[in-house]
mmCIF file of C-alpha atoms and ligand atoms in Angstrom:
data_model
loop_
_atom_site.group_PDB
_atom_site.id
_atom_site.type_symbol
_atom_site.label_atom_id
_atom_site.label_comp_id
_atom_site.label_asym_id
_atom_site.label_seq_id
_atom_site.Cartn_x
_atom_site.Cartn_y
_atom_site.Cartn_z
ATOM 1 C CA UNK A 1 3.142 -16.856 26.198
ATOM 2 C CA UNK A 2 1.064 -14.449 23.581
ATOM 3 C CA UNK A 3 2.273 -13.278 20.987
ATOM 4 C CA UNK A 4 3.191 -9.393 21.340
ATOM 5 C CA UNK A 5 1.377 -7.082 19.899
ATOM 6 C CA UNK A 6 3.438 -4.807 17.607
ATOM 7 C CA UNK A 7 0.482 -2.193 17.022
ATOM 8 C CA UNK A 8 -1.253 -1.755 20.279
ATOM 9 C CA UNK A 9 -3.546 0.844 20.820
ATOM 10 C CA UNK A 10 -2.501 2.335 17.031
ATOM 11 C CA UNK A 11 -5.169 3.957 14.532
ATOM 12 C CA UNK A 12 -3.686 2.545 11.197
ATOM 13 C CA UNK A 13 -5.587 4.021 7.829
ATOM 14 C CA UNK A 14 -5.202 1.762 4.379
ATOM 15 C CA UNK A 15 -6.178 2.579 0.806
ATOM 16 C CA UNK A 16 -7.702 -0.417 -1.457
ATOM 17 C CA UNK A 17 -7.934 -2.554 1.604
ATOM 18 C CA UNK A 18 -11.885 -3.793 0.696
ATOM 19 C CA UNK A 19 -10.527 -6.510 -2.033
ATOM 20 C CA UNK A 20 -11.115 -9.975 0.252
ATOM 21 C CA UNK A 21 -7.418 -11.464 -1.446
ATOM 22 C CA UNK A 22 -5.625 -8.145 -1.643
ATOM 23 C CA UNK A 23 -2.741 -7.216 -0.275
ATOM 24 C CA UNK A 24 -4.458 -4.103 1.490
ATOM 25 C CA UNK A 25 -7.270 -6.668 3.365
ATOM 26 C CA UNK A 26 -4.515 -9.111 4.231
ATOM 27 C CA UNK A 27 -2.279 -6.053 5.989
ATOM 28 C CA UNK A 28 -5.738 -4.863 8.006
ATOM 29 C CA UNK A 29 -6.120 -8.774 9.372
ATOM 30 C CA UNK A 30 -2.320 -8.705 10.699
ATOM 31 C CA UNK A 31 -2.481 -5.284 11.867
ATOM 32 C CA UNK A 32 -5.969 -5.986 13.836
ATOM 33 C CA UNK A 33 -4.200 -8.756 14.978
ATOM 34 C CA UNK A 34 -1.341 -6.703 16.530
ATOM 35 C CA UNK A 35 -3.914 -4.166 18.476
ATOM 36 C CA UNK A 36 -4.244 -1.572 15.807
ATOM 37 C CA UNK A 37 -7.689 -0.306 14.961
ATOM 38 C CA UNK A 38 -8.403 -0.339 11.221
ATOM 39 C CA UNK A 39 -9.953 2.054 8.703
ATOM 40 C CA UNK A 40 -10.146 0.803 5.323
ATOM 41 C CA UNK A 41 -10.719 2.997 2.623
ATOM 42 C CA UNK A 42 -11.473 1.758 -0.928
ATOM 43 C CA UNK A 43 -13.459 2.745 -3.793
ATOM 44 C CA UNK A 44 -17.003 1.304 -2.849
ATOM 45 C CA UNK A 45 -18.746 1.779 0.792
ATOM 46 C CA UNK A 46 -20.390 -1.169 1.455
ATOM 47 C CA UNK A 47 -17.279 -3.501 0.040
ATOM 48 C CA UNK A 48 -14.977 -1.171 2.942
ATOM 49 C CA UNK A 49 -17.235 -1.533 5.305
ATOM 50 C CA UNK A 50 -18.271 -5.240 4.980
ATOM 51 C CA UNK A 51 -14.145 -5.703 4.760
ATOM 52 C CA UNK A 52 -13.485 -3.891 8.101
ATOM 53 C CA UNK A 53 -17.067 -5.898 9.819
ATOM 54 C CA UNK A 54 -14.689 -9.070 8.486
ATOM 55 C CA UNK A 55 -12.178 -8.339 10.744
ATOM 56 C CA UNK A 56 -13.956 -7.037 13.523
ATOM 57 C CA UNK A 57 -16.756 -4.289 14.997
ATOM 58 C CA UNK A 58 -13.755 -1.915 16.078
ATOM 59 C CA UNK A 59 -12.793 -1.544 12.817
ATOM 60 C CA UNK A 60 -14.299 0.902 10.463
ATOM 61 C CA UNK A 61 -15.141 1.410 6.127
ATOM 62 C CA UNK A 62 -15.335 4.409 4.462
ATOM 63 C CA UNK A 63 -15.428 5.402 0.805
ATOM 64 C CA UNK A 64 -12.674 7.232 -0.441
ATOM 65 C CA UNK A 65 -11.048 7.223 -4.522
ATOM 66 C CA UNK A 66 -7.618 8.157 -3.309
ATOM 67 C CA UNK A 67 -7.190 10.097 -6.930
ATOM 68 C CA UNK A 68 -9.409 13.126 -5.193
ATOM 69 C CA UNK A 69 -7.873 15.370 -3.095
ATOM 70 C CA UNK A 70 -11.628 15.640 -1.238
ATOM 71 C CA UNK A 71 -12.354 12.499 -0.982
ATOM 72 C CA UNK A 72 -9.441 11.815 0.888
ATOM 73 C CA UNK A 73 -9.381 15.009 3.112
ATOM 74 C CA UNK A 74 -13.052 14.539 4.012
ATOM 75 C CA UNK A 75 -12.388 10.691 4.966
ATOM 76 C CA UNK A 76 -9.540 11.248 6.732
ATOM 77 C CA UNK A 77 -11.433 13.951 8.858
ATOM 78 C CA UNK A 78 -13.728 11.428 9.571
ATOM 79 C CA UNK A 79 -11.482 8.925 10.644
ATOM 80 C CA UNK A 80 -10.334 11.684 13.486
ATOM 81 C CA UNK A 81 -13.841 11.922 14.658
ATOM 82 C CA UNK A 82 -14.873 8.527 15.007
ATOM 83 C CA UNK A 83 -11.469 7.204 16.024
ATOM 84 C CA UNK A 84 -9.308 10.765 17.414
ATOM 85 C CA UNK A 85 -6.117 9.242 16.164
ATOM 86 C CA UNK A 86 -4.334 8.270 12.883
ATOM 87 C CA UNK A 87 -0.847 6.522 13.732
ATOM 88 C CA UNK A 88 0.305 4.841 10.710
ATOM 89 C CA UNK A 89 -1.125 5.403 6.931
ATOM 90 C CA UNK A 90 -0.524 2.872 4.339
ATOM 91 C CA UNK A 91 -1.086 3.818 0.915
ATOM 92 C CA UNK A 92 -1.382 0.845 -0.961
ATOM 93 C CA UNK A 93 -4.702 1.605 -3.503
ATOM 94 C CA UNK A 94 -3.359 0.627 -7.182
ATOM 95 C CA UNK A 95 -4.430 -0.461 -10.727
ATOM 96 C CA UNK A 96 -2.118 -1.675 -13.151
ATOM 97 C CA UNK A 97 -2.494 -2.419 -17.168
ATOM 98 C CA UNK A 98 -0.303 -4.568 -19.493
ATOM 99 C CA UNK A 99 0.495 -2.198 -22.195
ATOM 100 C CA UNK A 100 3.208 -1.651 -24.683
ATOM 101 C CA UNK A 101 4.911 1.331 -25.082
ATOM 102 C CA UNK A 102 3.340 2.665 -28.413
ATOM 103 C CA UNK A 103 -0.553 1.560 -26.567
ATOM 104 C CA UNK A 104 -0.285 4.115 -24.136
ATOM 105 C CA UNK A 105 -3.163 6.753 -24.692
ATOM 106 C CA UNK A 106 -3.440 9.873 -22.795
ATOM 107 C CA UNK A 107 -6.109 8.248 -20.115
ATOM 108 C CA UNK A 108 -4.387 5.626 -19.410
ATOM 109 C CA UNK A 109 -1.527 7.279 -18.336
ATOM 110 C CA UNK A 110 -3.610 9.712 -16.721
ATOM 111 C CA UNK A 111 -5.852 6.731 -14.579
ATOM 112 C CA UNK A 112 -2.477 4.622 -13.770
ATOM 113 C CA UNK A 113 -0.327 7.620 -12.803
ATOM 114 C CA UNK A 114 -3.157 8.957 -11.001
ATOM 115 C CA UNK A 115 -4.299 5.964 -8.527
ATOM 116 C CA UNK A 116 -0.479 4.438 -8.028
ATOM 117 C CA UNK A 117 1.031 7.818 -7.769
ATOM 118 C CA UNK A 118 -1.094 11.075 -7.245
ATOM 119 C CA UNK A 119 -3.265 8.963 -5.105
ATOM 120 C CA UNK A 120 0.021 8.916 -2.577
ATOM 121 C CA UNK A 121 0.278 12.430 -2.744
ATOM 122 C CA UNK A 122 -3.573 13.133 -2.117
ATOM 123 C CA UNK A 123 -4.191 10.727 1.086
ATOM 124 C CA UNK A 124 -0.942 11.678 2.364
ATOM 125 C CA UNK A 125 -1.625 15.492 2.044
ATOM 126 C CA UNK A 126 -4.757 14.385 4.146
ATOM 127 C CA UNK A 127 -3.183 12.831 6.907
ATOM 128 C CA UNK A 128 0.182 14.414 7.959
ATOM 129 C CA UNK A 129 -1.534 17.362 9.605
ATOM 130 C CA UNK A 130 -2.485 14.931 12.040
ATOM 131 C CA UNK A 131 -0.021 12.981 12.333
ATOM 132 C CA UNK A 132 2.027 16.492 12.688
ATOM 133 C CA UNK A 133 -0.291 17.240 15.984
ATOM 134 C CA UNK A 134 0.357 14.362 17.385
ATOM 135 C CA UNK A 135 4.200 14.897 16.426
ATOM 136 C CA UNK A 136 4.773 11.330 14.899
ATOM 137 C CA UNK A 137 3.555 8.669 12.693
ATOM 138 C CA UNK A 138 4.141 5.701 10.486
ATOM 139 C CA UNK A 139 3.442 6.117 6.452
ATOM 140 C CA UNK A 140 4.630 3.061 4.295
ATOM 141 C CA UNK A 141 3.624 2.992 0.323
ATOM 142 C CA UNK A 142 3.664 0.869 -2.357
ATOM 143 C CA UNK A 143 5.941 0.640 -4.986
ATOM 144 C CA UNK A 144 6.415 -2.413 -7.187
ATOM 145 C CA UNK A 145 9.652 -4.485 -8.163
ATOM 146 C CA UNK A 146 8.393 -2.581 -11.668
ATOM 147 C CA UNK A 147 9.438 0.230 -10.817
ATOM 148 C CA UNK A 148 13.100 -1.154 -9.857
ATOM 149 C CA UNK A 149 13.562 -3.397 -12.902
ATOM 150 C CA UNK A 150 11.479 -1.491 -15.904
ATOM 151 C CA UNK A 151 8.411 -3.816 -15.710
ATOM 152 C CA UNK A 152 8.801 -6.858 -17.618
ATOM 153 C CA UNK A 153 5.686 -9.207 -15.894
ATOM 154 C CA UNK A 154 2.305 -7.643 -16.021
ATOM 155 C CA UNK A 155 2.399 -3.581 -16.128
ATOM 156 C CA UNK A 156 3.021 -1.535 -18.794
ATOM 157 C CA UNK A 157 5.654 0.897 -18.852
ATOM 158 C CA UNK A 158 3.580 3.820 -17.278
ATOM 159 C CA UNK A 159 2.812 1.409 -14.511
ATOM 160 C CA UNK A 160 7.014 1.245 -13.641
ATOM 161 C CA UNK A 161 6.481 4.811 -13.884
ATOM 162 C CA UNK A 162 4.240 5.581 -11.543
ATOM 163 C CA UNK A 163 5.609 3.097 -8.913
ATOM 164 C CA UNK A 164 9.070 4.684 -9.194
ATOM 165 C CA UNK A 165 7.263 7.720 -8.974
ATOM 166 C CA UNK A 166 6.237 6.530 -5.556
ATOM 167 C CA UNK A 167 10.065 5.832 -4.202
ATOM 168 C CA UNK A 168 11.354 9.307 -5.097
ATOM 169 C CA UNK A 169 7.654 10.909 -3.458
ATOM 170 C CA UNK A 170 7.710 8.612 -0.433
ATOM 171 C CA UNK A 171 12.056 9.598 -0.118
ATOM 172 C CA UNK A 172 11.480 13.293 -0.427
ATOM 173 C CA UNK A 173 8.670 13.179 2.255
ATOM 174 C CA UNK A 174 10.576 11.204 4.911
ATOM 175 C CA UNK A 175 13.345 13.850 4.528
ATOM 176 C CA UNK A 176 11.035 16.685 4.910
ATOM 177 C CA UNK A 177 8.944 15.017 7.741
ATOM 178 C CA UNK A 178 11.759 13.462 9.461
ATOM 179 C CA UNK A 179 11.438 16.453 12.260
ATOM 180 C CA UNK A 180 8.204 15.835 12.228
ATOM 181 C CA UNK A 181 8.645 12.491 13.810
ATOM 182 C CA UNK A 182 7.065 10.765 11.261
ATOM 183 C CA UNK A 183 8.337 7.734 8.656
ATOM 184 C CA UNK A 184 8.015 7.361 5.562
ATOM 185 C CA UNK A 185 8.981 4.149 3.704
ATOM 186 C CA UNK A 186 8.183 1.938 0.581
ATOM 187 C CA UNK A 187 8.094 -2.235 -0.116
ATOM 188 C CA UNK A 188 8.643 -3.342 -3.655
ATOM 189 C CA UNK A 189 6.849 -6.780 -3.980
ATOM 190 C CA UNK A 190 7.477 -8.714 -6.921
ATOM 191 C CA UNK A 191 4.959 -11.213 -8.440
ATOM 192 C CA UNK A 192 2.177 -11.587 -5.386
ATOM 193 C CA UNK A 193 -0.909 -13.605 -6.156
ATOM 194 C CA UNK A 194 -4.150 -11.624 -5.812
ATOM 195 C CA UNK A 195 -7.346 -10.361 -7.719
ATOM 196 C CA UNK A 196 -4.957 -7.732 -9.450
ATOM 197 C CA UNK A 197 -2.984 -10.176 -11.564
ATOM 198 C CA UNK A 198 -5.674 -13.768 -11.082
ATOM 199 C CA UNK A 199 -6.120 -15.576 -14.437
ATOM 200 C CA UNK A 200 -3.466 -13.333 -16.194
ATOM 201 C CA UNK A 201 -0.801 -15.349 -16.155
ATOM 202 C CA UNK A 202 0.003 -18.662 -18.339
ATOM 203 C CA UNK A 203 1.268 -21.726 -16.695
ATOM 204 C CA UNK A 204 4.098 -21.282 -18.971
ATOM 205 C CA UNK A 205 4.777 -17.398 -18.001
ATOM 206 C CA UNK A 206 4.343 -18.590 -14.467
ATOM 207 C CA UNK A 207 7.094 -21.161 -14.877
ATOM 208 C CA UNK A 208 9.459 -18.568 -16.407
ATOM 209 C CA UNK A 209 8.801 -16.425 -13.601
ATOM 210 C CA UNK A 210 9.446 -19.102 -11.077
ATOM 211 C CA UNK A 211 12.614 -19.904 -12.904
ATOM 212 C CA UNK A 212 13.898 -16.535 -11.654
ATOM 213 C CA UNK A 213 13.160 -16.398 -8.051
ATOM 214 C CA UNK A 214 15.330 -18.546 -5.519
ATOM 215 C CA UNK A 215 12.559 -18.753 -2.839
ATOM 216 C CA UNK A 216 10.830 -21.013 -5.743
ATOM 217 C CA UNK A 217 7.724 -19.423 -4.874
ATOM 218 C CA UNK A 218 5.149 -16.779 -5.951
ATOM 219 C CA UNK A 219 4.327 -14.145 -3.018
ATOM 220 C CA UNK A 220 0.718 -14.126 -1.282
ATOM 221 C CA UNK A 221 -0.355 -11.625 0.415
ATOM 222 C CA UNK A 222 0.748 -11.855 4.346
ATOM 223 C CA UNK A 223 4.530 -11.755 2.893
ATOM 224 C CA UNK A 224 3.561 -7.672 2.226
ATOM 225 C CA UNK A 225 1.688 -7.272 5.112
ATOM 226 C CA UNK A 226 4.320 -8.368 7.150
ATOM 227 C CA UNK A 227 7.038 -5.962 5.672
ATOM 228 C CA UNK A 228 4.068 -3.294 6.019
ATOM 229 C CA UNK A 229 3.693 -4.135 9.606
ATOM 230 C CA UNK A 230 7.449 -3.621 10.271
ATOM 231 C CA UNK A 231 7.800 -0.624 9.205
ATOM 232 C CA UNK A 232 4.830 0.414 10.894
ATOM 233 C CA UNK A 233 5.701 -0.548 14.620
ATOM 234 C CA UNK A 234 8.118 1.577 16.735
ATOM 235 C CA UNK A 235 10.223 -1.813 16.106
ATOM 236 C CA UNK A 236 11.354 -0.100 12.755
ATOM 237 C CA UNK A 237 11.665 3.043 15.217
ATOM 238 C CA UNK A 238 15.110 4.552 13.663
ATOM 239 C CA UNK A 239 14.522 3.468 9.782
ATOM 240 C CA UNK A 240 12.758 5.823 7.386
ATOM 241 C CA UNK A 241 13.219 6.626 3.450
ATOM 242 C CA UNK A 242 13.891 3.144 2.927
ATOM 243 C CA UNK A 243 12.903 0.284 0.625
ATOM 244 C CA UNK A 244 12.144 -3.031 1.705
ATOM 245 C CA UNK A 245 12.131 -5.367 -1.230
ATOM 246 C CA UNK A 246 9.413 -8.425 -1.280
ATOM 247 C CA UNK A 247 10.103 -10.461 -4.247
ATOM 248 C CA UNK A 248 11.524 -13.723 -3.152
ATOM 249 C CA UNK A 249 14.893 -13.176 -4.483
ATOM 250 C CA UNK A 250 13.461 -11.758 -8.085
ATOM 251 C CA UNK A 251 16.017 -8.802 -7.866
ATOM 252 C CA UNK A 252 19.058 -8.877 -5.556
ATOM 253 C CA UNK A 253 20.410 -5.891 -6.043
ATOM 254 C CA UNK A 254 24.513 -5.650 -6.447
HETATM 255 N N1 NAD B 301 -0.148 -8.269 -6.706
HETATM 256 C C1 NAD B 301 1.082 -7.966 -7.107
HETATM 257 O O1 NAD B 301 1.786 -8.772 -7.723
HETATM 258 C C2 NAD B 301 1.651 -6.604 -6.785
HETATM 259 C C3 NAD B 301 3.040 -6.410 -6.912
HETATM 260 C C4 NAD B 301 3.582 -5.168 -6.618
HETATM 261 C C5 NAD B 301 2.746 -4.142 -6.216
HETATM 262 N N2 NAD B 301 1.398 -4.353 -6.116
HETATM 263 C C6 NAD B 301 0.570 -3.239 -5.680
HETATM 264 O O2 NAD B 301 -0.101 -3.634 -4.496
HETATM 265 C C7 NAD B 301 -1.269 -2.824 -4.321
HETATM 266 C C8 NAD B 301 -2.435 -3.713 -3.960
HETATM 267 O O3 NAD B 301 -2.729 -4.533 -5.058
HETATM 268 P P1 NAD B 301 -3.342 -6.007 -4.952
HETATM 269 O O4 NAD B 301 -2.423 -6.913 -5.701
HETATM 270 O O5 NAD B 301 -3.732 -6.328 -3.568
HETATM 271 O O6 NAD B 301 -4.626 -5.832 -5.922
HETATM 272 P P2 NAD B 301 -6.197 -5.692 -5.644
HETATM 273 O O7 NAD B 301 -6.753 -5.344 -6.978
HETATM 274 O O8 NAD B 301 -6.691 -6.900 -4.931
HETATM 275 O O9 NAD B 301 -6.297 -4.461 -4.645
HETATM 276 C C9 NAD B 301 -6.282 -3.124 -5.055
HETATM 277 C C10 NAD B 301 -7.296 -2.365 -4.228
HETATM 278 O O10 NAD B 301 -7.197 -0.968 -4.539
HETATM 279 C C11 NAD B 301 -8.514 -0.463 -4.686
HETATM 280 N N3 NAD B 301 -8.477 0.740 -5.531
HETATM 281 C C12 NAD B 301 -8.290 0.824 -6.865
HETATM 282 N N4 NAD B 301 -8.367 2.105 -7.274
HETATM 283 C C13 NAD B 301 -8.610 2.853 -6.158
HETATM 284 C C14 NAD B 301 -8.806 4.231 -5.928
HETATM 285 N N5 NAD B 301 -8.779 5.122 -6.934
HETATM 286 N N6 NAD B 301 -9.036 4.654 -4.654
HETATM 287 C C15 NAD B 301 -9.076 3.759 -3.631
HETATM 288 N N7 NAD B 301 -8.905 2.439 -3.786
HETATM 289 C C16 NAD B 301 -8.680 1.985 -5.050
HETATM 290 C C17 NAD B 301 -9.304 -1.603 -5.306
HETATM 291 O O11 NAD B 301 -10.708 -1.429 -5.143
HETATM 292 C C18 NAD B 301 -8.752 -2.791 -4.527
HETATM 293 O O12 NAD B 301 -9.432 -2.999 -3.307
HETATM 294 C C19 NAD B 301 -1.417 -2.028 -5.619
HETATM 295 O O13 NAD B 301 -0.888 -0.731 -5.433
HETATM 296 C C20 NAD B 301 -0.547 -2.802 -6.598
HETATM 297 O O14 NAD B 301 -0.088 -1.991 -7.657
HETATM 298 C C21 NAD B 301 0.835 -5.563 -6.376
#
């Protein structure tokens, strides 16, 4: 028997998808693998479209810093052409800096609070309109077990900020686009092992870390894409506004 296809026939657009270990790349090979056709959208052309030529020739690149309002509304447009359809978004694109409280300078609040957080706003501004024509969709974002616990492993404290940011943002919208038929819902990973955080942590840090997570394990990056793909199948059909937690056990809430 095949395995069913939880995406079939879907148009599913993700930010900072081009990285070959990220998180983003790893939830375009399971959704391609579930039917949906991908457009990736990251900061460089060629690295989007060589990622979405990885996976396979339906799949499509396109350049697009998620921290302009243009850039997003003129890739998204073009997504409609080539593809006349945009079912689920996920915006995952982030940075993140280990900083101290007292380091913080004016850009660097500006650059983290604008990828993590007004780079949400931007793309989704871009796509609900179409999403609202074809009354529904799937939008899932990424937050960060920093913004649920006040940081503490690799992000400064304007990175927690900006990920919280993204619960309250991605809450409001699925209550105003609930009528809308479209979702809106958030994962919090904890400690995942990618380019983001590779060579920036001590065995000794990493042994502290592992200390605190029952699963005994870090994350990699098919444990997020599967919580993405959840919530973006009609399998998740009556759940929006939530947050899905991806940590291993790092924070069990009470
Ligand atoms: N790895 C972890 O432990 C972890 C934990 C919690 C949350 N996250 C979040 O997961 C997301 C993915 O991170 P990752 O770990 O896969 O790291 P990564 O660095 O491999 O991927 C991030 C991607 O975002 C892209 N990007 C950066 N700025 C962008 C912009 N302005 N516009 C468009 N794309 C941009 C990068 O080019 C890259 O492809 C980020 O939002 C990150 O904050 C990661």
């Amino acid at each position: 028997m095949s395995e069913s296809r939880l995406l079939d026939g879907k148009v599913a657009v993700i930010s900072g998808a081009a990285s070959p270990r990220g998180i983003g790349m790893a939830t375009a090979r399971m959704f391609a693998k579930h039917g949906a056709r991908i457009a990736i959208f990251d900061l460089d052309l060629s690295a989007a479209r060589d990622a979405a030529a990885s996976i396979g020739p339906e799949h499509r690149g396109y350049v697009c810093d998620v921290t302009s309002r243009e850039a997003c509304e003129a890739a998204a447009q073009q997504v409609v052409a080539d593809f006349g359809a945009i079912d689920v978004l996920i915006n995952n694109a982030g940075i993140t800096q280990a900083a101290r409280l007292l380091d913080i300078d004016s850009a660097s609040w500006d650059r983290v609070l604008d990828v993590n957080l007004r780079g949400v706003l931007n793309l989704s501004q871009a796509v609900v309109p179409q999403m609202k024509k074809q009354q529904g969709g799937a939008i899932a974002c990424m937050s960060s077990v920093s913004a649920q616990r006040g940081g503490g492993i690799l992000g400064g404290p304007h990175y927690s900020a900006a990920k919280a940011g993204v619960l309250g943002l991605a809450k409001a919208m699925a209550r105003e686009l609930g009528n809308d038929g479209i979702r809106v819902n958030c994962v919090t990973p904890g400690l995942i092992q990618t380019d983001i955080n590779a060579g920036k942590i001590s065995d000794d840090k990493r042994g502290e870390i592992l200390a605190g997570i029952p699963l005994n394990r870090l994350g990699v990056p098919d444990d997020v894409a599967g919580a993405f793909l959840f919530l973006s199948a009609p399998i998740s059909s009556y759940i929006t506004g939530a947050v899905i937690d991806v940590n291993g056990g790092m924070l069990i809430h009470g």
